Coordinates of N, CA, C and O in Angstrom, one line a residue:
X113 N 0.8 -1.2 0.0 CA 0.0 0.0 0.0 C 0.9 1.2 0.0 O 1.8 1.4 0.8
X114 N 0.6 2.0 -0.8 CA 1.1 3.2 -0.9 C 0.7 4.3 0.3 O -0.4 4.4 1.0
X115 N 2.1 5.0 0.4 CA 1.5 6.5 1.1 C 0.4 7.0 1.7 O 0.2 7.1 2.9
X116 N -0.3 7.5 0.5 CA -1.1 8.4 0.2 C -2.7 7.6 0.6 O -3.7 8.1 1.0
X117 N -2.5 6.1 0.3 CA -3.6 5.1 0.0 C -3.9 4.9 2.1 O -5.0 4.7 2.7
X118 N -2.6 5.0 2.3 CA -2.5 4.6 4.0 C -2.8 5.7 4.8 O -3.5 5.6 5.8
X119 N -2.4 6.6 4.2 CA -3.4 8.0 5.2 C -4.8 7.9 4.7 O -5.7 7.9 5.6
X120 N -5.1 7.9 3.4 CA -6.4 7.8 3.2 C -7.0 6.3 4.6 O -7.7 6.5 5.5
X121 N -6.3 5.3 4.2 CA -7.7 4.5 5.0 C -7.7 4.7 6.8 O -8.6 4.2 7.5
X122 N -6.5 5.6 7.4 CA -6.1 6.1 8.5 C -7.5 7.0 8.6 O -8.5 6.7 9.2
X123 N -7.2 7.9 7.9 CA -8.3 9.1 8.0 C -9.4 8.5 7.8 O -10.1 9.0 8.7
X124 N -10.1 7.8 7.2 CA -11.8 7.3 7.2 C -11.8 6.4 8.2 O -13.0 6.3 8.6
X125 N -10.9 5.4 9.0 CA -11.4 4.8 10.2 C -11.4 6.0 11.5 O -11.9 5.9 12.6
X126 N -10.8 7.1 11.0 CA -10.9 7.6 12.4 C -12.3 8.7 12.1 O -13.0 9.1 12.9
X127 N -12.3 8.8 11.1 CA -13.8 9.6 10.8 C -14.8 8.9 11.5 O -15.3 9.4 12.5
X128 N -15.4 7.4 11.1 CA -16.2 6.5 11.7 C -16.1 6.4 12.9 O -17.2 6.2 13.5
X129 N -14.6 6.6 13.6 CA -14.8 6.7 15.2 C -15.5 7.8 15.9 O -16.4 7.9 16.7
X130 N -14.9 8.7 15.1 CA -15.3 10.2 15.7 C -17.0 9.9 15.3 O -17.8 9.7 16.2
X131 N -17.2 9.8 14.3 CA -18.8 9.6 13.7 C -19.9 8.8 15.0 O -21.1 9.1 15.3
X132 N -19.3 7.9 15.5 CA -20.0 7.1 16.5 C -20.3 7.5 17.6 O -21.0 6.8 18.3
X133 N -19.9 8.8 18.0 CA -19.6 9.4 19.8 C -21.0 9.7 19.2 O -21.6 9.6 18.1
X134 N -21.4 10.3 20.6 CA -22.8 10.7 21.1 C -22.3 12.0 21.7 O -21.4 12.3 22.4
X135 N -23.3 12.8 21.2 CA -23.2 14.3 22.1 C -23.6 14.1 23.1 O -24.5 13.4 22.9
X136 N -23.5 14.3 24.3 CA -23.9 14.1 25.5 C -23.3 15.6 26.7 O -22.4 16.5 26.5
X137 N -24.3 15.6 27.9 CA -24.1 17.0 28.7 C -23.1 15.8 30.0 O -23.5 14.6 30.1
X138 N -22.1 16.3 30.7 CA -21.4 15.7 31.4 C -22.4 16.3 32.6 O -23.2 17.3 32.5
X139 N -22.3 15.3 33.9 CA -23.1 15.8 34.7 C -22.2 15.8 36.4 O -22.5 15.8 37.6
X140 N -20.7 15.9 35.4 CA -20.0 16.0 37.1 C -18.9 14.9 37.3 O -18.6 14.5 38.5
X141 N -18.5 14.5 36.4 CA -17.7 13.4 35.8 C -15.6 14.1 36.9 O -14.7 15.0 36.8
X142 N -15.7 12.9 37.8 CA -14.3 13.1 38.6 C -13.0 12.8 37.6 O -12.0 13.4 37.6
X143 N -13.3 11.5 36.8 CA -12.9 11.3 36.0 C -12.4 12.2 34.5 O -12.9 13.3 34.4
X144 N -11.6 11.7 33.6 CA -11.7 12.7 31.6 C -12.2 11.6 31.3 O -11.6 10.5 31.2
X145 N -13.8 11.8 31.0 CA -14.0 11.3 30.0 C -14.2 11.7 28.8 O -14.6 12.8 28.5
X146 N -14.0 10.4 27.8 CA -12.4 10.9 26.6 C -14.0 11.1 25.5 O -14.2 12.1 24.9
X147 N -15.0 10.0 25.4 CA -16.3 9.1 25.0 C -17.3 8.6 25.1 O -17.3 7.7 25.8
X148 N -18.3 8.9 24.7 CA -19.2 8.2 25.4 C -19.8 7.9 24.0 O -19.6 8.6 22.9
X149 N -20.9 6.6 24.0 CA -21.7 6.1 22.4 C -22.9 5.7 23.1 O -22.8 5.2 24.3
X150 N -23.8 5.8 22.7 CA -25.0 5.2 23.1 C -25.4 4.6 21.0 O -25.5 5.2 20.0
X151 N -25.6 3.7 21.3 CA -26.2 2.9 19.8 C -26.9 3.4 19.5 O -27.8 4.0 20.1
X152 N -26.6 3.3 18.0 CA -27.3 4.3 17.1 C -27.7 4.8 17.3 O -28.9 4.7 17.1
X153 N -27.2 6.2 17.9 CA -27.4 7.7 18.4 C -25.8 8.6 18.2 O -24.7 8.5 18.7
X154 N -26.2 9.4 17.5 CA -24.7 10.5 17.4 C -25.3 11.7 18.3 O -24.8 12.1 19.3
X155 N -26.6 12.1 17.4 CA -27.4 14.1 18.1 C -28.0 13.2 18.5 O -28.2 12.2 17.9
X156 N -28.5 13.8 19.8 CA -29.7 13.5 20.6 C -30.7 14.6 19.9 O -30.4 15.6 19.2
X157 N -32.3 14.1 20.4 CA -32.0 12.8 21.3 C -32.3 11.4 20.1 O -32.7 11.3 18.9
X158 N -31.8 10.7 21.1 CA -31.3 9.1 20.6 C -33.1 8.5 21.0 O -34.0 8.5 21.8
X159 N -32.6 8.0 19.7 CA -34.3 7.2 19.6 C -34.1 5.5 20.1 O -33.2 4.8 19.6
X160 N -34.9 5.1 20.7 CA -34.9 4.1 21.5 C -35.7 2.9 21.3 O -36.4 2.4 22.2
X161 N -35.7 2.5 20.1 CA -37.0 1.0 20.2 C -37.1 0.4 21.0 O -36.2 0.2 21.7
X162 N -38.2 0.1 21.2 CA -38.9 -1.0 22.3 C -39.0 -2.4 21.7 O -39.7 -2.6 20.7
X163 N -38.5 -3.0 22.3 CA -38.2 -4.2 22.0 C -36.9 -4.5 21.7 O -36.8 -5.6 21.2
X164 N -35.9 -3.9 21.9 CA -34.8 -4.1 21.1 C -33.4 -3.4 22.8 O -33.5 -2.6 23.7
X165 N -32.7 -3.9 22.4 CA -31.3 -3.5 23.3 C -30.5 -2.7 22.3 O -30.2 -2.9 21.2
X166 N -30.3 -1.4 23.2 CA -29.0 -0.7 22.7 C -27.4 -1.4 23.4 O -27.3 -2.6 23.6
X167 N -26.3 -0.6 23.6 CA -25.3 -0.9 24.0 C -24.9 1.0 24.7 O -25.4 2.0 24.2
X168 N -24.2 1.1 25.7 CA -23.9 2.0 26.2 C -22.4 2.0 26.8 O -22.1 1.3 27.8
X169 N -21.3 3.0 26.1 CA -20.4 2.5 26.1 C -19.9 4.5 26.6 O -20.3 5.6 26.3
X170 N -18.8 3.9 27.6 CA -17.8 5.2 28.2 C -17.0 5.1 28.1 O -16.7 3.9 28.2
X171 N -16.1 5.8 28.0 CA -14.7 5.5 27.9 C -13.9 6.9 28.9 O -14.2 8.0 28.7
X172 N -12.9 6.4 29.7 CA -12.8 7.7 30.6 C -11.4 7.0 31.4 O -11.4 5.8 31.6
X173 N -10.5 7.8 31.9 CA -9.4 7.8 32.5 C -8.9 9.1 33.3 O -9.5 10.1 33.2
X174 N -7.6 9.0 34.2 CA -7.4 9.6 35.3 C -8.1 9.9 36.5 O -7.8 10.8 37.3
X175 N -8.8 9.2 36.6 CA -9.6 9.1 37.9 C -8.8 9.3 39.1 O -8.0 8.5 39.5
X176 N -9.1 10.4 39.8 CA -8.1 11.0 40.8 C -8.0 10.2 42.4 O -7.7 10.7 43.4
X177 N -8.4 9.2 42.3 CA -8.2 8.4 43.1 C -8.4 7.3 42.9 O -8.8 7.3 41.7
X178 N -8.3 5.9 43.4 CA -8.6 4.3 43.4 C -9.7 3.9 43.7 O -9.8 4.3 44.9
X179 N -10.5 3.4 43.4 CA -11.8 2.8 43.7 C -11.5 1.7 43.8 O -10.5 1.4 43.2
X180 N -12.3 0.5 44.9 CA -12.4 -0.8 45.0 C -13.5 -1.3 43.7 O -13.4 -2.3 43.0
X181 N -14.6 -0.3 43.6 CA -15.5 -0.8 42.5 C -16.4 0.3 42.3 O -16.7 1.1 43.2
X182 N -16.9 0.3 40.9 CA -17.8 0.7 39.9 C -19.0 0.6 40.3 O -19.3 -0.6 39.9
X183 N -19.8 1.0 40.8 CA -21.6 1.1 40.9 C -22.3 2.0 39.5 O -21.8 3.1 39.2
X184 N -23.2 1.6 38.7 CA -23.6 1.7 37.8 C -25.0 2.3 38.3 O -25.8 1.8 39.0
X185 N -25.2 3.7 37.7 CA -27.0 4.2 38.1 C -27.4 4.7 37.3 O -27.0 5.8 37.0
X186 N -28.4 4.2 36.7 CA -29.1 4.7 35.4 C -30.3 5.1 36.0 O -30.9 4.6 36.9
X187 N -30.7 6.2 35.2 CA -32.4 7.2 35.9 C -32.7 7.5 34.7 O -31.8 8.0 34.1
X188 N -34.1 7.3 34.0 CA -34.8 8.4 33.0 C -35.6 9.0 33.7 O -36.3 8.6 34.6
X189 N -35.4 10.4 33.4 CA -36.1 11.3 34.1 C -37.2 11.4 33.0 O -36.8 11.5 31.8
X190 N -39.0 11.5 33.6 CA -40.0 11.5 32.9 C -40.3 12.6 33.5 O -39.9 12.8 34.6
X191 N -41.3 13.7 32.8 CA -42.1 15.1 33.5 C -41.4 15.5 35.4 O -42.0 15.6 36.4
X192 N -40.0 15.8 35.0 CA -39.5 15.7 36.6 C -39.3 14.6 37.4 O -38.8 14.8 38.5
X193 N -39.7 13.3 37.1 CA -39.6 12.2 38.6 C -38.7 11.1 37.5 O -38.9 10.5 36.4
X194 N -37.6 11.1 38.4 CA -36.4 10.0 38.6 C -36.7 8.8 38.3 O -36.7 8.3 39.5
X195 N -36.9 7.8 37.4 CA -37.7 6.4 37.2 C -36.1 5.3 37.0 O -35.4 5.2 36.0
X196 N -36.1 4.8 38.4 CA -34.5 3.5 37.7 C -34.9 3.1 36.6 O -36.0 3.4 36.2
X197 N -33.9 2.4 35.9 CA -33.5 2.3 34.1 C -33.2 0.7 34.8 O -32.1 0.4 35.4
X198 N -34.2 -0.4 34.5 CA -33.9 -1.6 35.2 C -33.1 -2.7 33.9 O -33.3 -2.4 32.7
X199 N -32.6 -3.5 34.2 CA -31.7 -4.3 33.5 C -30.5 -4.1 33.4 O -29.9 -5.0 32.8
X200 N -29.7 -2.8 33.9 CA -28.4 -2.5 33.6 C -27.6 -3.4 34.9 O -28.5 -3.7 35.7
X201 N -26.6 -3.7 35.1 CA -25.9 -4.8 35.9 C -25.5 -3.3 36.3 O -25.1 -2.5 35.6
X202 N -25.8 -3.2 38.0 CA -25.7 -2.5 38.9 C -23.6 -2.3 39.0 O -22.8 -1.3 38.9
X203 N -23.4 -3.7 39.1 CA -21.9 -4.1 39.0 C -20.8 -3.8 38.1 O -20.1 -4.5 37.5
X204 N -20.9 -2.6 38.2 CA -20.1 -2.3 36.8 C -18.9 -2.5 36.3 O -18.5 -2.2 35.1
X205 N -17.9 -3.2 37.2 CA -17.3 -4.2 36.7 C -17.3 -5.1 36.0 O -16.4 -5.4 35.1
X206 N -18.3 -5.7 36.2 CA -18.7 -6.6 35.2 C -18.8 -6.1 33.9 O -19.4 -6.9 33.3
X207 N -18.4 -5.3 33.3 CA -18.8 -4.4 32.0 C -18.0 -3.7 31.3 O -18.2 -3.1 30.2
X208 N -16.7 -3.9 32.0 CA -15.2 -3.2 32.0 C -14.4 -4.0 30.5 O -13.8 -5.0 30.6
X209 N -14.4 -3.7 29.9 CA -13.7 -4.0 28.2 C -12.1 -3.9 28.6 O -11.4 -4.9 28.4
X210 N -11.6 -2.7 29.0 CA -10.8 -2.3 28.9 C -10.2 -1.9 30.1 O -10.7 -0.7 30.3
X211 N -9.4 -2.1 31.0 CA -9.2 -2.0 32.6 C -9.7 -3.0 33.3 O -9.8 -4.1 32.8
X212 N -10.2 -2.8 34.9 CA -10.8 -4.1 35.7 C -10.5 -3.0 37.3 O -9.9 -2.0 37.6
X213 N -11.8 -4.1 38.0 CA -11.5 -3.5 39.7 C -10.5 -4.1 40.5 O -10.2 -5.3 40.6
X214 N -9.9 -3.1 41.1 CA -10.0 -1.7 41.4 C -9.5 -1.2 40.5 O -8.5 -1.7 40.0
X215 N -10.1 -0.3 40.1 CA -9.6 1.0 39.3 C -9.0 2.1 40.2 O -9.4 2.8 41.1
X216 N -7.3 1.9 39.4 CA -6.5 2.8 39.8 C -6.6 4.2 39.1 O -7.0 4.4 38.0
X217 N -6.0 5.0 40.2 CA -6.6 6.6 39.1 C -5.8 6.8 38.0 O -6.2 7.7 37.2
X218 N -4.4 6.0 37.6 CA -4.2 6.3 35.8 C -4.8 5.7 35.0 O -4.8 6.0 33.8
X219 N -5.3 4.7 35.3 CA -6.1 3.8 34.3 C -6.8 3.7 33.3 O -8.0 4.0 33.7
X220 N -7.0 3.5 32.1 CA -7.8 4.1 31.4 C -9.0 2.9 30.9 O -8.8 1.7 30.4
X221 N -10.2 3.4 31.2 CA -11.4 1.9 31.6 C -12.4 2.1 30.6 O -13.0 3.2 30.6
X222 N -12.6 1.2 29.8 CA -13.8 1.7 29.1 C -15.2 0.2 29.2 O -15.3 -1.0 29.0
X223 N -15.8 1.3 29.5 CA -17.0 0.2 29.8 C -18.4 0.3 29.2 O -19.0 1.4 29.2
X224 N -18.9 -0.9 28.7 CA -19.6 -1.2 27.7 C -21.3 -2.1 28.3 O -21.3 -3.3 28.7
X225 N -21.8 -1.7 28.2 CA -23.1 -2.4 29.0 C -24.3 -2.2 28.1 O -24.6 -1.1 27.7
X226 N -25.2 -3.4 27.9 CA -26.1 -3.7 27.3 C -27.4 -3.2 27.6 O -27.8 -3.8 28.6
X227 N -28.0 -2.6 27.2 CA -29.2 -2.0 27.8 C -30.7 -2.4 27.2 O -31.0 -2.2 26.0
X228 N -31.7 -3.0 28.0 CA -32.7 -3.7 27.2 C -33.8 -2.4 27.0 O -33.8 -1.6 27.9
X229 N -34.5 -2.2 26.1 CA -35.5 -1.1 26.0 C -37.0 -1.9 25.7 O -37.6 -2.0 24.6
X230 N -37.3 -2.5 27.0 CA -38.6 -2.9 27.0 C -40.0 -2.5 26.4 O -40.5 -1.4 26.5
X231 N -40.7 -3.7 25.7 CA -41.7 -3.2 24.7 C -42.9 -3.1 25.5 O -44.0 -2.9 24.9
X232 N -42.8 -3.1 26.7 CA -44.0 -2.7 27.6 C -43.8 -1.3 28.2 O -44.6 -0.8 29.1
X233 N -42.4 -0.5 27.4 CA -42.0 0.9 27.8 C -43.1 1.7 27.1 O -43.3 1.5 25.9
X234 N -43.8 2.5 27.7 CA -44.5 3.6 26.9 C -43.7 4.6 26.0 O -42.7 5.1 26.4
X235 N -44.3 4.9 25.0 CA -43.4 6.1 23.7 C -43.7 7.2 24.5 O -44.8 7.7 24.6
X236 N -42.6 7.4 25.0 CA -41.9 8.9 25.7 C -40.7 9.4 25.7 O -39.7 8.8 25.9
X237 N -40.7 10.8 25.6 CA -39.7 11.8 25.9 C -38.9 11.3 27.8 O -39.4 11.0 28.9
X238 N -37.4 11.3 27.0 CA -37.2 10.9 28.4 C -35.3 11.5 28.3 O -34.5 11.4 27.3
X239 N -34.8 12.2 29.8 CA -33.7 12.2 29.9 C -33.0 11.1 30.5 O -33.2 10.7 31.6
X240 N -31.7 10.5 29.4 CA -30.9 9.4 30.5 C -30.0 9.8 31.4 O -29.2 10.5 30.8
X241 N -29.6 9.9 32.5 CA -28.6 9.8 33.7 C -28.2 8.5 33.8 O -28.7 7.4 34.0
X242 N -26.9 8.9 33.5 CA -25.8 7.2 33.3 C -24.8 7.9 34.4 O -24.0 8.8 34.0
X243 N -24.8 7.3 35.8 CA -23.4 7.5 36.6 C -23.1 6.3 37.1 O -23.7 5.4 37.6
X244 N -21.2 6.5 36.7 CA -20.6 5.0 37.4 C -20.2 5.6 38.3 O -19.5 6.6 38.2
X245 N -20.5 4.9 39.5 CA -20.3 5.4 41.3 C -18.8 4.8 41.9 O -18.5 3.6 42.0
X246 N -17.9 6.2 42.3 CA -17.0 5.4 43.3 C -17.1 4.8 44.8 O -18.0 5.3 45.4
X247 N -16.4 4.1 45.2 CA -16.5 3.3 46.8 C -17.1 4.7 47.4 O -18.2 4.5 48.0
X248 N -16.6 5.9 47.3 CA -17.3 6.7 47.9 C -18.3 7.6 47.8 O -18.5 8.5 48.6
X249 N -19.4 6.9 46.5 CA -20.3 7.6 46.2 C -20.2 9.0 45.1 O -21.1 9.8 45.0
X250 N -19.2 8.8 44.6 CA -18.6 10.0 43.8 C -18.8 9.4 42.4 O -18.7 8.2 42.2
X251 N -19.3 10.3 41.3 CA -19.4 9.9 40.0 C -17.8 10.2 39.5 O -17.0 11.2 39.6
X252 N -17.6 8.9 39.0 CA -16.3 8.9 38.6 C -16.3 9.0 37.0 O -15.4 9.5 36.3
X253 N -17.8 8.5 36.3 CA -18.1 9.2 35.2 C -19.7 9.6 35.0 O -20.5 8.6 35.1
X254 N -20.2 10.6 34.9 CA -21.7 10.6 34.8 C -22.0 11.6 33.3 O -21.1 12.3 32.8
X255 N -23.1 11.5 32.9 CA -23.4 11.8 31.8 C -24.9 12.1 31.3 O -25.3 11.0 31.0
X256 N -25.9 12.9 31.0 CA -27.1 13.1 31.0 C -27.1 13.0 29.1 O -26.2 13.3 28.3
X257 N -28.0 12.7 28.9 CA -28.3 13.0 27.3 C -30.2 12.6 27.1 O -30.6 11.5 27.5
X258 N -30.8 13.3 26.7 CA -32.1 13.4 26.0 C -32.2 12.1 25.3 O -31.2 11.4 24.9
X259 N -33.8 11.6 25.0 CA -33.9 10.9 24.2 C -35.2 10.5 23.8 O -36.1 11.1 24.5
X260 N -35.6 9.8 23.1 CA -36.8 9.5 22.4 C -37.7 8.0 22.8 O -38.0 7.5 21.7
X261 N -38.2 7.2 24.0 CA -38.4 5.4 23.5 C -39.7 5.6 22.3 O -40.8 6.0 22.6
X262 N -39.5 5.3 21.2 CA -40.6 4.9 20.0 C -41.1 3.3 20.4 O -41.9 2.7 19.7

């Protein structure tokens, strides 16, 4: 492969990466987080079938301290009231691609968790709150983004 052919296919895998992030509002993140993707969603909000699982993926490092472990808390907020987001593995270790617990603060962890969008969900406007909790209750990455269940 030539040069010119090798930057070319450099530059269009990294377009597709960049292409995949999700806009999202940070909600207090201790952590840099570098990423975040919610499936098939770039602009919110992200539309959500029912019946169908997305994937929910962070990606974040320097965490200014050590955690023994990851707590995972998902909230859609409906007309103001807080509703848990059930099926996500509370354990968010368990979900760790990239790193493992304890998470040391240079570490860079990216964690990937499956999210079901039940067909007994009503079609509503809804905000997600995605925070991974440290040993101390501290969002080590949190993140709000708008969205759509159809």
């Amino acid at each position: 492969m030539t040069h010119s052919v090798t930057l070319v296919v450099v530059l269009a895998a990294s377009l597709i990466a960049v292409a995949s992030t999700t806009i999202v509002q940070d909600c207090g993140s201790k952590a840099t987080v570098t990423e975040v993707r919610v499936s098939g969603c770039e602009v919110p909000p992200c539309l959500l079938k029912r019946g169908e699982d997305i994937v929910v993926e962070i990606d974040f490092e320097n965490l200014k301290e050590t955690t023994k472990s990851l707590t995972a808390k998902v909230h859609g907020n409906i007309g103001g009231i807080d509703i848990p987001w059930f099926g996500v593995d509370k354990d968010a270790c368990n979900d760790l691609t990239v790193g493992d617990c304890p998470v040391d603060g240079t570490e860079k962890i990216y964690y990937s968790a499956g999210v079901p969008i039940l067909s007994s969900y009503p079609s509503v406007a809804v905000i997600v709150k995605w925070q991974l909790l440290t040993d101390n209750n501290e969002n080590a990455a949190c993140f709000v983004v708008p969205a759509q269940i159809v």
